[in-house]
PDB file of C-alpha atoms in Angstrom:
ATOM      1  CA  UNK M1058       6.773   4.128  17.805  1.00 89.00           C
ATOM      2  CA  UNK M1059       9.110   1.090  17.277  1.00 91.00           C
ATOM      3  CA  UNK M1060       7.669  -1.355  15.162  1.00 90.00           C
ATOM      4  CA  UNK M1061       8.253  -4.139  17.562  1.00 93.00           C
ATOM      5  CA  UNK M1062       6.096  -2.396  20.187  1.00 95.00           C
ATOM      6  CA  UNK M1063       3.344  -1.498  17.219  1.00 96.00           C
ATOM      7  CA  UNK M1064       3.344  -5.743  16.593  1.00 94.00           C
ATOM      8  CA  UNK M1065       3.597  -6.787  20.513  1.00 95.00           C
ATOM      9  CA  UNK M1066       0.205  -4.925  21.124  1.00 96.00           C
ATOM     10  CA  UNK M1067      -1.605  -2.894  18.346  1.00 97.00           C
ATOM     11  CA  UNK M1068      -3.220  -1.308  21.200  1.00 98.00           C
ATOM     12  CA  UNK M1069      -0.559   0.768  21.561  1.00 98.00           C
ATOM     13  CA  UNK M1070      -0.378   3.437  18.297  1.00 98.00           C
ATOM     14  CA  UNK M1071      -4.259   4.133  18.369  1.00 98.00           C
ATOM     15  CA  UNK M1072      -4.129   4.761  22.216  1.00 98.00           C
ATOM     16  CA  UNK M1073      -1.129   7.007  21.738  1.00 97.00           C
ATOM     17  CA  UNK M1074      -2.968   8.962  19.284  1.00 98.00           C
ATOM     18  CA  UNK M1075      -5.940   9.351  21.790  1.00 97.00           C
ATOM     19  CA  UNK M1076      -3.508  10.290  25.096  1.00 97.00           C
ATOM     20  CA  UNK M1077      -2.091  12.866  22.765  1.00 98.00           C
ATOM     21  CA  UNK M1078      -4.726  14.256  20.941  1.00 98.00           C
ATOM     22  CA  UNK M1079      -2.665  13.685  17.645  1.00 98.00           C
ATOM     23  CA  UNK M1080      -4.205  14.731  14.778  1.00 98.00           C
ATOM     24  CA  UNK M1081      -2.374  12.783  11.703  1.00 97.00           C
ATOM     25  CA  UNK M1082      -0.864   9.283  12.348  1.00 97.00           C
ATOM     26  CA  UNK M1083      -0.591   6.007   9.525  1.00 96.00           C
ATOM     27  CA  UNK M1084       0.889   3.313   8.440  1.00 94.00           C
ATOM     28  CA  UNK M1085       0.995   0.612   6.004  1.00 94.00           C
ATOM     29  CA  UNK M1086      -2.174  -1.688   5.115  1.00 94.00           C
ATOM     30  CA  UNK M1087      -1.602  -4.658   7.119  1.00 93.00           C
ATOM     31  CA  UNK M1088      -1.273  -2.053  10.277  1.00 96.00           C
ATOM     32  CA  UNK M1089      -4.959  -1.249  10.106  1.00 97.00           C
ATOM     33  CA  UNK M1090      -5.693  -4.699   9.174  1.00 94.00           C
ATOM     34  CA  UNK M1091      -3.586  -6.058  12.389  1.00 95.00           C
ATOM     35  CA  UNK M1092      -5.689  -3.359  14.245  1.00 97.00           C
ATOM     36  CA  UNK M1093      -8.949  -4.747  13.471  1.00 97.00           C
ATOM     37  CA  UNK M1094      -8.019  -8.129  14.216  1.00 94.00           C
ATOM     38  CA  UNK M1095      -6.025  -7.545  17.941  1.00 96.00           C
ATOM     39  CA  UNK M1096      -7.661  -4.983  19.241  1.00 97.00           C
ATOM     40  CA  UNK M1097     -10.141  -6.296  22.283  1.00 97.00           C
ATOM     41  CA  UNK M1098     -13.842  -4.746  23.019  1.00 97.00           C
ATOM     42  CA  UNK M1099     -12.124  -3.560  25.927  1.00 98.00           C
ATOM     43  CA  UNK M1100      -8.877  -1.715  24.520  1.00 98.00           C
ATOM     44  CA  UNK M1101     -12.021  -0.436  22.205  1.00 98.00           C
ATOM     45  CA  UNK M1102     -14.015   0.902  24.647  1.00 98.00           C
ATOM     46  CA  UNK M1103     -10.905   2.842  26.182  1.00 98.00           C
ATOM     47  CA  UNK M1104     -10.004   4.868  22.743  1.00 98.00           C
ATOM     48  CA  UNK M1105     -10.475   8.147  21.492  1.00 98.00           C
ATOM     49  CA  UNK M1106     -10.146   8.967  18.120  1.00 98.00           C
ATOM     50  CA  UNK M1107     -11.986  12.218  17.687  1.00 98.00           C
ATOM     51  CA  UNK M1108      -8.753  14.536  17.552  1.00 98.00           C
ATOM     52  CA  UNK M1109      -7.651  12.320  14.877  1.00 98.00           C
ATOM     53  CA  UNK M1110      -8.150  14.619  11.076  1.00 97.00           C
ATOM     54  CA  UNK M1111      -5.595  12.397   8.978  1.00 97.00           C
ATOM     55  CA  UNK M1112      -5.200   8.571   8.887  1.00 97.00           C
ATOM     56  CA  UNK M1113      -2.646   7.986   6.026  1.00 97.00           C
ATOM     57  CA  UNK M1114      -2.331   4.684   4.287  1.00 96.00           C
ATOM     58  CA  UNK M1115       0.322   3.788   2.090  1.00 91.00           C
ATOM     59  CA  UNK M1116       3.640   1.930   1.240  1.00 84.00           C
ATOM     60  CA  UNK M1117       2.127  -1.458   0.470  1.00 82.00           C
ATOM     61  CA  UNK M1118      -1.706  -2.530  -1.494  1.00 88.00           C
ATOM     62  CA  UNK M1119      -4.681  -0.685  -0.121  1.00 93.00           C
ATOM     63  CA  UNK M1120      -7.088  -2.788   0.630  1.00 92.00           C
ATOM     64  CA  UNK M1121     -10.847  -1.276   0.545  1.00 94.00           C
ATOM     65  CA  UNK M1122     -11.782  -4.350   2.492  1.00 93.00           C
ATOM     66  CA  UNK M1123      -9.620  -3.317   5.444  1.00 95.00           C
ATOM     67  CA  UNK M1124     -10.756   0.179   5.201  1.00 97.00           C
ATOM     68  CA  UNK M1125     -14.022  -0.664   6.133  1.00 96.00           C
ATOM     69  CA  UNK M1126     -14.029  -2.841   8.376  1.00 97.00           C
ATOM     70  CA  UNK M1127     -11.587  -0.338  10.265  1.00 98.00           C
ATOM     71  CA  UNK M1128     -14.005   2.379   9.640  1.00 97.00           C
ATOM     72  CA  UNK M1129     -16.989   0.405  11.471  1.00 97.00           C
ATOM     73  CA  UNK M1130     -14.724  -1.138  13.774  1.00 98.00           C
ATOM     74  CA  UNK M1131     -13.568   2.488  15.368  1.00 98.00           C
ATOM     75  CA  UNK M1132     -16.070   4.473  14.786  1.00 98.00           C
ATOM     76  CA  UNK M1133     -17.414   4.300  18.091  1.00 98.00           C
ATOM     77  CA  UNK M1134     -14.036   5.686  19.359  1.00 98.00           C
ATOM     78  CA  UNK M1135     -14.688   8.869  17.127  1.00 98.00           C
ATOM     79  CA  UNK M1136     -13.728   8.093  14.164  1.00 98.00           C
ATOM     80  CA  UNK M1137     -14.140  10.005  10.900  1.00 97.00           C
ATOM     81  CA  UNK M1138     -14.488   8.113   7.507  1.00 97.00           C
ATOM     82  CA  UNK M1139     -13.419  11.467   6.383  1.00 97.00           C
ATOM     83  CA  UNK M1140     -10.075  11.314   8.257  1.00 98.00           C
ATOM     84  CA  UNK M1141      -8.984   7.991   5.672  1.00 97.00           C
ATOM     85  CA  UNK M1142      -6.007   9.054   3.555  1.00 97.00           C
ATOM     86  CA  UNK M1143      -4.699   6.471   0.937  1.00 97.00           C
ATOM     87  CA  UNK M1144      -1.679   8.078  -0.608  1.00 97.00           C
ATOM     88  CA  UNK M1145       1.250   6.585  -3.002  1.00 96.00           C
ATOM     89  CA  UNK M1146       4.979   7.886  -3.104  1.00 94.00           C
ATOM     90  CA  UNK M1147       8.983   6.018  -3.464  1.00 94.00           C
ATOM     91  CA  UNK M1148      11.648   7.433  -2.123  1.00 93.00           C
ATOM     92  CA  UNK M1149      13.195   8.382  -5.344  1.00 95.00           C
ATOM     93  CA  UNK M1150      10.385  10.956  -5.238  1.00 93.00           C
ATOM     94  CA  UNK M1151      11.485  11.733  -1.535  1.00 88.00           C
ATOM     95  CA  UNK M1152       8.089  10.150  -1.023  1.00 89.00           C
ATOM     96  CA  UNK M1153       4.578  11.636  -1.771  1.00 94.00           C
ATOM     97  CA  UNK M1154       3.380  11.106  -5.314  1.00 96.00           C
ATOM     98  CA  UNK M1155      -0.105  11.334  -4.410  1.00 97.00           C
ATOM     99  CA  UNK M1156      -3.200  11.521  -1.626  1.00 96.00           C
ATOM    100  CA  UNK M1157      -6.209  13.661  -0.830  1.00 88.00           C
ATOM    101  CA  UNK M1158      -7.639  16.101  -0.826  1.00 90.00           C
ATOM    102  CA  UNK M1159      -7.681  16.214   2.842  1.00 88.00           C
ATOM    103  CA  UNK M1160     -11.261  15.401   4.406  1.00 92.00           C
ATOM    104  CA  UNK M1161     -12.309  13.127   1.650  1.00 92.00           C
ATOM    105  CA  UNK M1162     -11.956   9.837   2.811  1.00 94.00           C
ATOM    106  CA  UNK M1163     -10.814   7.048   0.899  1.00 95.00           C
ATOM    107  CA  UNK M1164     -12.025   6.657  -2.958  1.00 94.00           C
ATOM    108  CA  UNK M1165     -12.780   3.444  -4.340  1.00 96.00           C
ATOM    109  CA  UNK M1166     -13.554   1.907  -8.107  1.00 96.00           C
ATOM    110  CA  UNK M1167     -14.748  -1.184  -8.937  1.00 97.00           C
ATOM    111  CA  UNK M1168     -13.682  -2.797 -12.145  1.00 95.00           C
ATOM    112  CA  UNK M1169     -14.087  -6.388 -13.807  1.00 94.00           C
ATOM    113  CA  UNK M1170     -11.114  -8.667 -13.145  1.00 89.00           C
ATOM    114  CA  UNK M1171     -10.851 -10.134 -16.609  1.00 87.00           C
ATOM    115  CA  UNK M1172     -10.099  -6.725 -18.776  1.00 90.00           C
ATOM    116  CA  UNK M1173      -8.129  -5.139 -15.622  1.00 89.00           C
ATOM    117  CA  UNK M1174      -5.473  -8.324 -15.916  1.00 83.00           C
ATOM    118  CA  UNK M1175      -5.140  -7.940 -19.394  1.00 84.00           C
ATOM    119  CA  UNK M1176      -4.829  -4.134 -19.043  1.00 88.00           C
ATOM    120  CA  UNK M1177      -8.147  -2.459 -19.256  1.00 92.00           C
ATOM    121  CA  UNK M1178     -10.054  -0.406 -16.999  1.00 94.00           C
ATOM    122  CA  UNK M1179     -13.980  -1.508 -17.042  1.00 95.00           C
ATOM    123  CA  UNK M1180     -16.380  -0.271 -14.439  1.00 95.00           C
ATOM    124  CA  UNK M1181     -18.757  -2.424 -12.989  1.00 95.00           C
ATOM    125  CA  UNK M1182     -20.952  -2.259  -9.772  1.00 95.00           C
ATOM    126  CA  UNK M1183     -19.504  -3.698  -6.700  1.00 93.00           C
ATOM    127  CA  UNK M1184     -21.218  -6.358  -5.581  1.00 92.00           C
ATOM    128  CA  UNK M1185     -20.688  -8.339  -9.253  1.00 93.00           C
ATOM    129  CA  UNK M1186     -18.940 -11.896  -8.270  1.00 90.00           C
ATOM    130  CA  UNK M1187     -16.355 -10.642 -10.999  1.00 90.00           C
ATOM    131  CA  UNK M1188     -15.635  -7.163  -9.499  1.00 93.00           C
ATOM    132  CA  UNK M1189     -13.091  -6.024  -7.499  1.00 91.00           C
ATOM    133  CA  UNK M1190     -12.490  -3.050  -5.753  1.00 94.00           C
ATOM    134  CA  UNK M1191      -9.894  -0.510  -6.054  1.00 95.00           C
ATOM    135  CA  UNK M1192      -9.063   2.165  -3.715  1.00 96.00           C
ATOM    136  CA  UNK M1193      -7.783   5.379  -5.030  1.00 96.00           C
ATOM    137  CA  UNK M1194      -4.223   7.106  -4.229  1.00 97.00           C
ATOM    138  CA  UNK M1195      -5.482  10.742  -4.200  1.00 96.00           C
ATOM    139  CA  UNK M1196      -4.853  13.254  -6.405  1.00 95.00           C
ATOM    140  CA  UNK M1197      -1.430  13.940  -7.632  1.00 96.00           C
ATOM    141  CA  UNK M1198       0.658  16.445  -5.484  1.00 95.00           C
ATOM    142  CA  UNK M1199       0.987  19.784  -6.136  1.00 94.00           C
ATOM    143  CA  UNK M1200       3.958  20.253  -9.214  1.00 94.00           C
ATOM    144  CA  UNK M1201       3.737  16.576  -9.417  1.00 96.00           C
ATOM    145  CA  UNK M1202       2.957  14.867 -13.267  1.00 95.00           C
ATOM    146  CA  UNK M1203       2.174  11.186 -13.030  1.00 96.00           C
ATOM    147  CA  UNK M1204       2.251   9.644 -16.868  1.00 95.00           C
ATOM    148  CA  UNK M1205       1.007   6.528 -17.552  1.00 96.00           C
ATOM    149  CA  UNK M1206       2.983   3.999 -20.422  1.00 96.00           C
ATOM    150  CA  UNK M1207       3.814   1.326 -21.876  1.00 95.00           C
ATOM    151  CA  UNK M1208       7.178  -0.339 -20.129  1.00 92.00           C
ATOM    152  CA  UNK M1209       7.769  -1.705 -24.056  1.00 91.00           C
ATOM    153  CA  UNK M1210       7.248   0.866 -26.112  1.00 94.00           C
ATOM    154  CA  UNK M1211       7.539   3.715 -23.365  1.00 94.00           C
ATOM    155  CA  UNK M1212       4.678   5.746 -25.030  1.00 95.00           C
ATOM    156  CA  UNK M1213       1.786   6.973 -23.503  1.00 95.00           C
ATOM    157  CA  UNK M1214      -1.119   4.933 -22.957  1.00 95.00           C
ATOM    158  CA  UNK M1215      -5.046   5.840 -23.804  1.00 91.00           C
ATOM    159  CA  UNK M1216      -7.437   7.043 -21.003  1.00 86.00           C
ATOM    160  CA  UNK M1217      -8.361   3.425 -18.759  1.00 88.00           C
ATOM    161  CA  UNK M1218      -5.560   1.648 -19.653  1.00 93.00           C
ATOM    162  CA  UNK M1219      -2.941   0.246 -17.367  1.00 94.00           C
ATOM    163  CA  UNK M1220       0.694   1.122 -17.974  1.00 95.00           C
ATOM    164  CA  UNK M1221       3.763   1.903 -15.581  1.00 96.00           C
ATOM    165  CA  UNK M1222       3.625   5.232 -13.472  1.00 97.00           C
ATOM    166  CA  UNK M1223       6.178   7.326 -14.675  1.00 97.00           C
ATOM    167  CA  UNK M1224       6.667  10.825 -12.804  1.00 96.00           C
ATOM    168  CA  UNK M1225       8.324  14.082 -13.071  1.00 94.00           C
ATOM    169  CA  UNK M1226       8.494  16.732 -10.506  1.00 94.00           C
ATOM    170  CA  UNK M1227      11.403  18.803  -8.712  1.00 92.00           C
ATOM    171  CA  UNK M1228      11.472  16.674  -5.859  1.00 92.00           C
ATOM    172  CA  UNK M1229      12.549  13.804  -7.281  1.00 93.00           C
ATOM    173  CA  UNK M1230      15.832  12.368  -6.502  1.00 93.00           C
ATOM    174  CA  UNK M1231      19.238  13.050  -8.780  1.00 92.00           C
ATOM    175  CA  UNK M1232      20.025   9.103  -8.663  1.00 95.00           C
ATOM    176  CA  UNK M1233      21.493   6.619  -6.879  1.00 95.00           C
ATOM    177  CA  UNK M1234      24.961   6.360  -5.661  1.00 95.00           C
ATOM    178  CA  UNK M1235      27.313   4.525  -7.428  1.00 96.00           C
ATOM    179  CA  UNK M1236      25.538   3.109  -9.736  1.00 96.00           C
ATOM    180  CA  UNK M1237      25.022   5.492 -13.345  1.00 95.00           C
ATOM    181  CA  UNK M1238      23.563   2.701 -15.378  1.00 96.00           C
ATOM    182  CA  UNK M1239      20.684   2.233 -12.716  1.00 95.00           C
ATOM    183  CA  UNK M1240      20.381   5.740 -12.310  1.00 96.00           C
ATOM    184  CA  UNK M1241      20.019   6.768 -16.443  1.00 95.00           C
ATOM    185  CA  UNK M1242      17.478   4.190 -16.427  1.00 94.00           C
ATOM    186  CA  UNK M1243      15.542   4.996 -13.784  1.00 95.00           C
ATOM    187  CA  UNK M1244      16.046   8.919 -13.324  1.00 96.00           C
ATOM    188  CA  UNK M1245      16.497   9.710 -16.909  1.00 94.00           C
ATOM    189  CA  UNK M1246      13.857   7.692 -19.360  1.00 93.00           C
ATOM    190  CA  UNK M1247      12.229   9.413 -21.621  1.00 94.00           C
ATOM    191  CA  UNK M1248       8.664   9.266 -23.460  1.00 93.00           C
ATOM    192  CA  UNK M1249       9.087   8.095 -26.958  1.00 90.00           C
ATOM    193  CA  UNK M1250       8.129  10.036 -29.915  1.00 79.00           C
ATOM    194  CA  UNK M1251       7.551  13.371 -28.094  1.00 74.00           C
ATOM    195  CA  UNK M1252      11.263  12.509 -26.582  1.00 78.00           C
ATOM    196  CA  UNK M1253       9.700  14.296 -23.058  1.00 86.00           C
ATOM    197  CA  UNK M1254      11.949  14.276 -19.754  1.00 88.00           C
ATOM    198  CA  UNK M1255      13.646  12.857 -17.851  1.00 92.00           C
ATOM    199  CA  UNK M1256      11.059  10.976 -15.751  1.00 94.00           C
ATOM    200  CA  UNK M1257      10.952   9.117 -13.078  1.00 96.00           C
ATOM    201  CA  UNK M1258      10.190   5.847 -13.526  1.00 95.00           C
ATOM    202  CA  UNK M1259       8.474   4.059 -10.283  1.00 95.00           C
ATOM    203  CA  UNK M1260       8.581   0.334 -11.571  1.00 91.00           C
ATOM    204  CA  UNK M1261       4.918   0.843 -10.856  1.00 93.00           C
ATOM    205  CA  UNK M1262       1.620  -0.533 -12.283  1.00 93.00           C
ATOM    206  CA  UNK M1263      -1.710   1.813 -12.513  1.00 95.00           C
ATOM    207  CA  UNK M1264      -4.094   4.231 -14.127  1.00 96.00           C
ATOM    208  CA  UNK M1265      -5.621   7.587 -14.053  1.00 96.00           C
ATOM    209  CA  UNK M1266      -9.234   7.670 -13.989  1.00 94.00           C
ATOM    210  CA  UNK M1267     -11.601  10.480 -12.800  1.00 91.00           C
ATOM    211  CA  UNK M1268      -8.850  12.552 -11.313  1.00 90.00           C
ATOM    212  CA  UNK M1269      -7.354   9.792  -8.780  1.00 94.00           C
ATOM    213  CA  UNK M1270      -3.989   7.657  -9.420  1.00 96.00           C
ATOM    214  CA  UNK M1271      -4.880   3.735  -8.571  1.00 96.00           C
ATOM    215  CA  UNK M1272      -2.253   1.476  -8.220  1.00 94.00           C
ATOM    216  CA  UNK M1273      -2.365  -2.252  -9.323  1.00 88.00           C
ATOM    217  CA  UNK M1274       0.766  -4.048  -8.707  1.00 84.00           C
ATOM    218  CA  UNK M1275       4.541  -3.905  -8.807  1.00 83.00           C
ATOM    219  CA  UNK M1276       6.038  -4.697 -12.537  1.00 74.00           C
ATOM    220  CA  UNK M1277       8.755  -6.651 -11.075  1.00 68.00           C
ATOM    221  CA  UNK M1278       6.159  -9.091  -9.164  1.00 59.00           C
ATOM    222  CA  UNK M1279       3.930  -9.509 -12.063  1.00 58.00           C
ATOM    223  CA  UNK M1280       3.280 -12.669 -12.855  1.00 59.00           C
ATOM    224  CA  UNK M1281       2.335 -14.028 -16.786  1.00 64.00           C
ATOM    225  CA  UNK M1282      -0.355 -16.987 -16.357  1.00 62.00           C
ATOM    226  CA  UNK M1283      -1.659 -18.023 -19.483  1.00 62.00           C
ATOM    227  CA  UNK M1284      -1.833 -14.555 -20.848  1.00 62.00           C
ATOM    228  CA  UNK M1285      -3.511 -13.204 -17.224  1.00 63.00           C
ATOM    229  CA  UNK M1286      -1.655 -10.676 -15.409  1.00 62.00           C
ATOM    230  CA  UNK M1287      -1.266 -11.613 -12.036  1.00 60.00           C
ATOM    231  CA  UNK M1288       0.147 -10.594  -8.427  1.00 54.00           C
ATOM    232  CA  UNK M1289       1.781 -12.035  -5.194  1.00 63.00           C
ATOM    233  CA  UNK M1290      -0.743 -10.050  -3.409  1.00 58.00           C
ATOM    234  CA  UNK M1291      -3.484 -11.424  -4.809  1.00 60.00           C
ATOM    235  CA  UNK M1292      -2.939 -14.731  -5.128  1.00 62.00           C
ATOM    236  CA  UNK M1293      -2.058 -14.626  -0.972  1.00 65.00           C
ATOM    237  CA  UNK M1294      -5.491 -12.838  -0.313  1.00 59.00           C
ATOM    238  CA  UNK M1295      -6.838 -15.422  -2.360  1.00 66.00           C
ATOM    239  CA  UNK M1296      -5.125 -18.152  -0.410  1.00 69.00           C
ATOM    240  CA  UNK M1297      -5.632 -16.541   3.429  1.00 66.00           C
ATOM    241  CA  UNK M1298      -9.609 -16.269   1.997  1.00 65.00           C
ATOM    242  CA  UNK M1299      -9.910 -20.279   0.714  1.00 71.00           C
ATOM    243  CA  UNK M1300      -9.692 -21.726   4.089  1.00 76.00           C
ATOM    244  CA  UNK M1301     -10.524 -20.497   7.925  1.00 73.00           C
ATOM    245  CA  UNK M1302      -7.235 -22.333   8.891  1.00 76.00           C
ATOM    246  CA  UNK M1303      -5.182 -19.931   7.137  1.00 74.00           C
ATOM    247  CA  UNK M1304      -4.583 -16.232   9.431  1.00 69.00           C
ATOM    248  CA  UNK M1305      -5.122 -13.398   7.539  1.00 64.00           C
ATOM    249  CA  UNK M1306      -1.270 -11.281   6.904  1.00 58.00           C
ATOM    250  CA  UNK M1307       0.250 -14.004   9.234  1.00 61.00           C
ATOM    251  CA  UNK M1308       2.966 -16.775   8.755  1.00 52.00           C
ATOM    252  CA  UNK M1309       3.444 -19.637  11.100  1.00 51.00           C
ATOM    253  CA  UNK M1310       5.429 -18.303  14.091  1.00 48.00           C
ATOM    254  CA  UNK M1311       8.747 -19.768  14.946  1.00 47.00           C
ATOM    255  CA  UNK M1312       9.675 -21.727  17.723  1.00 50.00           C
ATOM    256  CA  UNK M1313      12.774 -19.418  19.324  1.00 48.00           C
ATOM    257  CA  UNK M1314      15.984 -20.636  19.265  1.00 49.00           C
ATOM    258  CA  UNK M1315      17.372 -21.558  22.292  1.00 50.00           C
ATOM    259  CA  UNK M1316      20.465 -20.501  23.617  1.00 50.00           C
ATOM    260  CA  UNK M1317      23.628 -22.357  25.243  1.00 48.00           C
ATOM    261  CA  UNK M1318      25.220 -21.010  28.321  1.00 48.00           C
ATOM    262  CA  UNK M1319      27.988 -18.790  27.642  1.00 48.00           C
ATOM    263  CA  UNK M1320      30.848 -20.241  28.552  1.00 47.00           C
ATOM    264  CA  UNK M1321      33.139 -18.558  31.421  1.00 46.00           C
ATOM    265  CA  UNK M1322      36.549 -19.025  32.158  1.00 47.00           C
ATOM    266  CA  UNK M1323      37.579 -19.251  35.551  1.00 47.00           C
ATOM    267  CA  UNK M1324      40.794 -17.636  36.809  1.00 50.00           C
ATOM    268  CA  UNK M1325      42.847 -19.163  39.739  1.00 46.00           C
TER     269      UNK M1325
END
C-alpha cells in the first residue's frame, strides 16, 4: 500500500487486511498510533481482524502506550494481543535482528528513569511516577549474536547495563559502496581485549535482559544534559503530552502552494 493512501485514510491497511484475510501485516509506531486516532466507530464496526496472526512493529521507538490502546481499541474487530510483534533490524543486517517468538505478544519492562539515563537497568513497578515502560524487541534471530558495549572503550558491558548493539551474523551486509573508511568502521569493529569479529555495529542504544533485546535510543541523537542522557523522542512525547493543543505525531500542516498558469504560446 502506498504510503500516501495509508496517511489519506488509515482506514484503508486494516480493512485490506480484513477483505483479504491476511494473516501478517505492520508498520512503524506512529502507524498504529495514527490508527487509533483516525479510525471512526463506524470504519470500526466494519473490520475484521480475526485472520490477522502477526502484527509487526518496528523501524522507529515502540511505544507500549500505543500498543495498548491499539489492543483495546481493535479488539472488538478480532483482535489478538497475541498477534503484537515488536521486532528490531537495519538494513546492514538485511533487516531482522530480532522479534518473537511468534504468538507472544508484545513484552514490556519497566525501569526507573534516573539510572536508565545514566546507563543502568533498574526494575520498578509500572505505575511508579518515575517509571517508564519499555517494550521488548523479541528474541534475537536464529544465527544472530547481539553484543552489548561500550562505544568508548568497545568492551563488553555487565548484565543491565546500556551500551551500543553490536551484531554478528551471516546475513549481514559486506559494506557500503564506495566508501571503505565507513565500511571498516562499521562492518569490521572489533571487541577489545578478546579482539572478537568483525561486528556489526548498529549505531544503536540498548540492553539484554531476561532473554529480550530493548532498544533505547539512537547514539547519534543522544543528547548530554547535565550529565542525563537524553532523546529527540522523548523530549517530543514529552512536549505533545504538556498541552492538549499540541497533536500527538503531527506538525502544523502547510498551506499548499499555489500554482501560476502555465504559460502557452500561441502559433499564427
Amino acid at each position: 500500500m502506498g504510503a500516501m493512501d495509508f496517511l489519506g485514510r488509515p482506514f484503508r491497511w486494516l480493512d485490506s487486511v480484513g477483505r483479504n484475510r491476511a494473516t501478517l501485516t505492520g508498520g512503524p509506531n506512529f502507524a498504529y498510533e495514527l490508527c487509533n486516532r483516525r479510525i471512526s466507530d463506524e470504519e470500526l464496526a466494519a473490520l475484521d481482524l480475526s485472520s490477522l496472526r502477526v502484527a509487526f512493529n518496528g523501524a522507529e521507538p515502540i511505544r507500549s502506550t500505543t500498543l495498548t490502546r491499539f489492543v483495546d481499541r481493535f479488539a472488538p474487530a478480532g483482535l489478538r494481543r497475541e498477534a503484537l510483534f515488536p521486532c528490531y533490524g537495519l538494513a546492514e543486517q538485511t533487516l531482522l535482528v530480532s522479534g518473537g517468538p511468534h504468538g507472544s505478544g508484545a513484552s514490556t519492562l519497566a525501569v526507573a528513569t534516573a539510572p536508565l539515563e545514566s546507563g543502568r537497568i533498574e526494575s520498578v513497578e509500572a505505575d511508579r511516577l518515575d517509571a517508564r515502560v519499555l517494550v521488548g524487541c523479541g528474541q534475537p534471530a536464529p544465527g544472530v549474536e547481539v553484543v552489548v558495549v561500550d562505544p568508548d572503550t568497545r568492551m563488553r558491558v555487565a548484565a543491565d547495563q546500556v551500551g551500543e548493539l553490536w551484531v554478528r551474523a551471516s546475513s549481514a551486509g559486506e559494506g557500503y559502496h564506495a566508501r571503505p573508511d565507513t565500511t571498516a568502521e562499521v562492518f569490521g569493529a572489533r571487541i577489545a581485549v578478546a579482539g572478537e569479529g568483525p561486528v556489526l555495529r548498529t549505531g544503536d542504544l540498548g540492553f539484554l535482559h531476561g532473554g529480550q533485546l530493548y532498544v533505547s535510543g539512537r547514539r547519534k541523537d543522544l543528547l548530554i544534559q547535565r550529565g542525563r542522557n537524553l532523546f529527540p523522542q522523548d523530549l517530543e512525547l514529552t512536549a505533545e503530552s504538556a498541552h492538549p493543543g499540541l497533536r500527538s505525531g503531527c506538525r502544523r500542516p502547510t498551506k499548499p502552494r499555489r500554482r501560476s498558469a502555465p504559460s502557452v504560446t500561441r502559433r499564427p
